[in-house]
mmCIF file of C-alpha atoms in Angstrom:
data_model
loop_
_atom_site.group_PDB
_atom_site.id
_atom_site.type_symbol
_atom_site.label_atom_id
_atom_site.label_comp_id
_atom_site.label_asym_id
_atom_site.label_seq_id
_atom_site.Cartn_x
_atom_site.Cartn_y
_atom_site.Cartn_z
ATOM 1 C CA UNK A 7 -142.748 57.674 -93.061
ATOM 2 C CA UNK A 8 -143.675 54.089 -92.214
ATOM 3 C CA UNK A 9 -144.752 53.516 -95.814
ATOM 4 C CA UNK A 10 -141.339 54.677 -97.032
ATOM 5 C CA UNK A 11 -139.502 52.324 -94.682
ATOM 6 C CA UNK A 12 -141.775 49.430 -95.634
ATOM 7 C CA UNK A 13 -141.270 50.128 -99.330
ATOM 8 C CA UNK A 14 -137.496 50.212 -98.869
ATOM 9 C CA UNK A 15 -137.484 46.911 -96.982
ATOM 10 C CA UNK A 16 -139.908 45.018 -99.204
ATOM 11 C CA UNK A 17 -139.079 46.756 -102.478
ATOM 12 C CA UNK A 18 -135.521 45.438 -102.706
ATOM 13 C CA UNK A 19 -136.600 41.882 -101.973
ATOM 14 C CA UNK A 20 -139.523 42.169 -104.353
ATOM 15 C CA UNK A 21 -137.334 43.384 -107.206
ATOM 16 C CA UNK A 22 -134.948 40.471 -106.642
ATOM 17 C CA UNK A 23 -137.840 38.029 -106.864
ATOM 18 C CA UNK A 24 -139.234 39.755 -109.977
ATOM 19 C CA UNK A 25 -135.878 39.439 -111.702
ATOM 20 C CA UNK A 26 -135.663 35.734 -110.921
ATOM 21 C CA UNK A 27 -139.249 34.952 -111.933
ATOM 22 C CA UNK A 28 -139.695 37.424 -114.778
ATOM 23 C CA UNK A 29 -136.856 36.048 -116.859
ATOM 24 C CA UNK A 30 -135.599 39.394 -118.168
ATOM 25 C CA UNK A 31 -132.699 39.178 -120.618
ATOM 26 C CA UNK A 32 -130.496 41.375 -118.400
ATOM 27 C CA UNK A 33 -129.026 38.471 -116.404
ATOM 28 C CA UNK A 34 -125.742 38.477 -118.320
ATOM 29 C CA UNK A 35 -125.446 42.253 -117.955
ATOM 30 C CA UNK A 36 -126.193 42.009 -114.248
ATOM 31 C CA UNK A 37 -123.587 39.285 -113.785
ATOM 32 C CA UNK A 38 -120.973 41.296 -115.645
ATOM 33 C CA UNK A 39 -121.768 44.374 -113.579
ATOM 34 C CA UNK A 40 -121.584 42.349 -110.369
ATOM 35 C CA UNK A 41 -118.265 40.794 -111.387
ATOM 36 C CA UNK A 42 -116.851 44.216 -112.275
ATOM 37 C CA UNK A 43 -118.096 45.652 -108.994
ATOM 38 C CA UNK A 44 -116.529 42.737 -107.100
ATOM 39 C CA UNK A 45 -113.185 43.243 -108.874
ATOM 40 C CA UNK A 46 -113.272 46.947 -108.058
ATOM 41 C CA UNK A 47 -114.116 46.179 -104.444
ATOM 42 C CA UNK A 48 -111.257 43.677 -104.150
ATOM 43 C CA UNK A 49 -108.863 46.177 -105.724
ATOM 44 C CA UNK A 50 -109.980 48.893 -103.296
ATOM 45 C CA UNK A 51 -109.482 46.534 -100.354
ATOM 46 C CA UNK A 52 -106.006 45.603 -101.581
ATOM 47 C CA UNK A 53 -105.019 49.251 -102.066
ATOM 48 C CA UNK A 54 -106.337 50.195 -98.630
ATOM 49 C CA UNK A 55 -104.359 47.348 -97.074
ATOM 50 C CA UNK A 56 -101.192 48.466 -98.859
ATOM 51 C CA UNK A 57 -101.690 52.050 -97.676
ATOM 52 C CA UNK A 58 -102.243 50.827 -94.118
ATOM 53 C CA UNK A 59 -99.104 48.680 -94.186
ATOM 54 C CA UNK A 60 -97.040 51.518 -95.626
ATOM 55 C CA UNK A 61 -98.348 53.907 -92.977
ATOM 56 C CA UNK A 62 -97.439 51.507 -90.176
ATOM 57 C CA UNK A 63 -94.023 50.841 -91.675
ATOM 58 C CA UNK A 64 -93.282 54.571 -91.755
ATOM 59 C CA UNK A 65 -94.500 54.991 -88.176
ATOM 60 C CA UNK A 66 -92.272 52.145 -86.995
ATOM 61 C CA UNK A 67 -89.289 53.653 -88.808
ATOM 62 C CA UNK A 68 -89.921 56.985 -87.065
ATOM 63 C CA UNK A 69 -90.192 55.250 -83.694
ATOM 64 C CA UNK A 70 -86.980 53.354 -84.267
ATOM 65 C CA UNK A 71 -85.258 56.585 -85.265
ATOM 66 C CA UNK A 72 -86.432 58.218 -82.027
ATOM 67 C CA UNK A 73 -85.301 55.189 -80.011
ATOM 68 C CA UNK A 74 -81.881 55.321 -81.630
ATOM 69 C CA UNK A 75 -81.582 59.048 -80.857
ATOM 70 C CA UNK A 76 -82.333 58.345 -77.200
ATOM 71 C CA UNK A 77 -79.816 55.494 -77.158
ATOM 72 C CA UNK A 78 -77.181 57.763 -78.695
ATOM 73 C CA UNK A 79 -77.972 60.597 -76.279
ATOM 74 C CA UNK A 80 -77.597 58.420 -73.182
ATOM 75 C CA UNK A 81 -75.005 56.067 -74.713
ATOM 76 C CA UNK A 82 -77.136 52.991 -74.244
ATOM 77 C CA UNK A 83 -76.174 49.981 -76.365
ATOM 78 C CA UNK A 84 -78.932 48.402 -78.436
ATOM 79 C CA UNK A 85 -80.089 45.119 -76.955
ATOM 80 C CA UNK A 86 -80.623 42.045 -79.035
ATOM 81 C CA UNK A 87 -84.050 41.187 -77.707
ATOM 82 C CA UNK A 88 -84.683 38.449 -80.226
ATOM 83 C CA UNK A 89 -82.049 36.145 -78.744
ATOM 84 C CA UNK A 90 -83.339 36.762 -75.230
ATOM 85 C CA UNK A 91 -86.910 35.995 -76.205
ATOM 86 C CA UNK A 92 -85.908 32.682 -77.711
ATOM 87 C CA UNK A 93 -84.112 31.629 -74.533
ATOM 88 C CA UNK A 94 -87.023 32.432 -72.234
ATOM 89 C CA UNK A 95 -89.745 29.817 -72.164
ATOM 90 C CA UNK A 96 -93.137 31.109 -71.064
ATOM 91 C CA UNK A 97 -94.615 29.534 -67.940
ATOM 92 C CA UNK A 98 -98.081 29.419 -69.442
ATOM 93 C CA UNK A 99 -98.377 26.319 -71.677
ATOM 94 C CA UNK A 100 -100.991 28.061 -73.815
ATOM 95 C CA UNK A 101 -98.503 30.787 -74.751
ATOM 96 C CA UNK A 102 -95.565 28.557 -75.648
ATOM 97 C CA UNK A 103 -94.105 28.774 -79.120
ATOM 98 C CA UNK A 104 -94.798 26.016 -81.582
ATOM 99 C CA UNK A 105 -92.083 23.473 -82.113
ATOM 100 C CA UNK A 106 -90.363 23.257 -85.452
ATOM 101 C CA UNK A 107 -90.338 19.977 -87.388
ATOM 102 C CA UNK A 108 -86.642 19.604 -86.545
ATOM 103 C CA UNK A 109 -87.384 19.876 -82.819
ATOM 104 C CA UNK A 110 -90.205 17.361 -83.117
ATOM 105 C CA UNK A 111 -87.937 14.953 -84.982
ATOM 106 C CA UNK A 112 -85.221 15.342 -82.324
ATOM 107 C CA UNK A 113 -87.745 14.579 -79.561
ATOM 108 C CA UNK A 114 -89.000 11.516 -81.426
ATOM 109 C CA UNK A 115 -85.419 10.315 -81.818
ATOM 110 C CA UNK A 116 -84.819 10.755 -78.087
ATOM 111 C CA UNK A 117 -87.959 8.756 -77.344
ATOM 112 C CA UNK A 118 -86.767 6.011 -79.684
ATOM 113 C CA UNK A 119 -83.386 6.014 -77.978
ATOM 114 C CA UNK A 120 -85.117 5.822 -74.617
ATOM 115 C CA UNK A 121 -87.097 2.792 -75.759
ATOM 116 C CA UNK A 122 -83.936 1.254 -77.150
ATOM 117 C CA UNK A 123 -82.129 1.916 -73.890
ATOM 118 C CA UNK A 124 -84.962 0.322 -71.918
ATOM 119 C CA UNK A 125 -84.879 -2.723 -74.162
ATOM 120 C CA UNK A 126 -81.112 -2.923 -73.868
ATOM 121 C CA UNK A 127 -81.287 -2.731 -70.064
ATOM 122 C CA UNK A 128 -83.919 -5.457 -69.837
ATOM 123 C CA UNK A 129 -81.864 -7.746 -72.075
ATOM 124 C CA UNK A 130 -78.739 -7.088 -70.016
ATOM 125 C CA UNK A 131 -80.543 -7.904 -66.765
ATOM 126 C CA UNK A 132 -81.920 -11.138 -68.249
ATOM 127 C CA UNK A 133 -78.451 -12.138 -69.462
ATOM 128 C CA UNK A 134 -76.961 -11.404 -66.055
ATOM 129 C CA UNK A 135 -79.666 -13.476 -64.335
ATOM 130 C CA UNK A 136 -79.037 -16.405 -66.692
ATOM 131 C CA UNK A 137 -75.317 -16.071 -66.154
ATOM 132 C CA UNK A 138 -75.695 -16.127 -62.375
ATOM 133 C CA UNK A 139 -78.011 -19.162 -62.567
ATOM 134 C CA UNK A 140 -75.554 -21.023 -64.779
ATOM 135 C CA UNK A 141 -72.624 -20.127 -62.520
ATOM 136 C CA UNK A 142 -74.523 -21.324 -59.451
ATOM 137 C CA UNK A 143 -75.216 -24.675 -61.114
ATOM 138 C CA UNK A 144 -71.745 -25.137 -62.466
ATOM 139 C CA UNK A 145 -68.967 -25.694 -60.031
ATOM 140 C CA UNK A 146 -65.449 -24.888 -61.145
ATOM 141 C CA UNK A 147 -62.823 -27.354 -59.886
#
């Protein structure tokens, strides 16, 4: 039994080394077979994913149908949950939704306006100070 396991473990690695060192002319055939096997594997994965998506779509349709039957039975109006979810901001900052580029641009514009407003206020205060100094020095007769 142990000899079988050892042969299985070492045999595969040994055959890989023999192929690399021996220089058999089957390299192109091996590559073609590997490429074909890889294409088949990718195709199988894609088909399985499509079947899974279709299965889940059908299940969701059935669930929605059952929900609608219950709503009709008890005369419950369908809620628009999407609008409510957008209005509610999560308290956890890690779970907040990402901001769109438009929102980021609007925030940047507000920051620029804030800086402009600060600059404007400082200039106005300096002008008022100069004006008061000039008025104190000048006496109107």
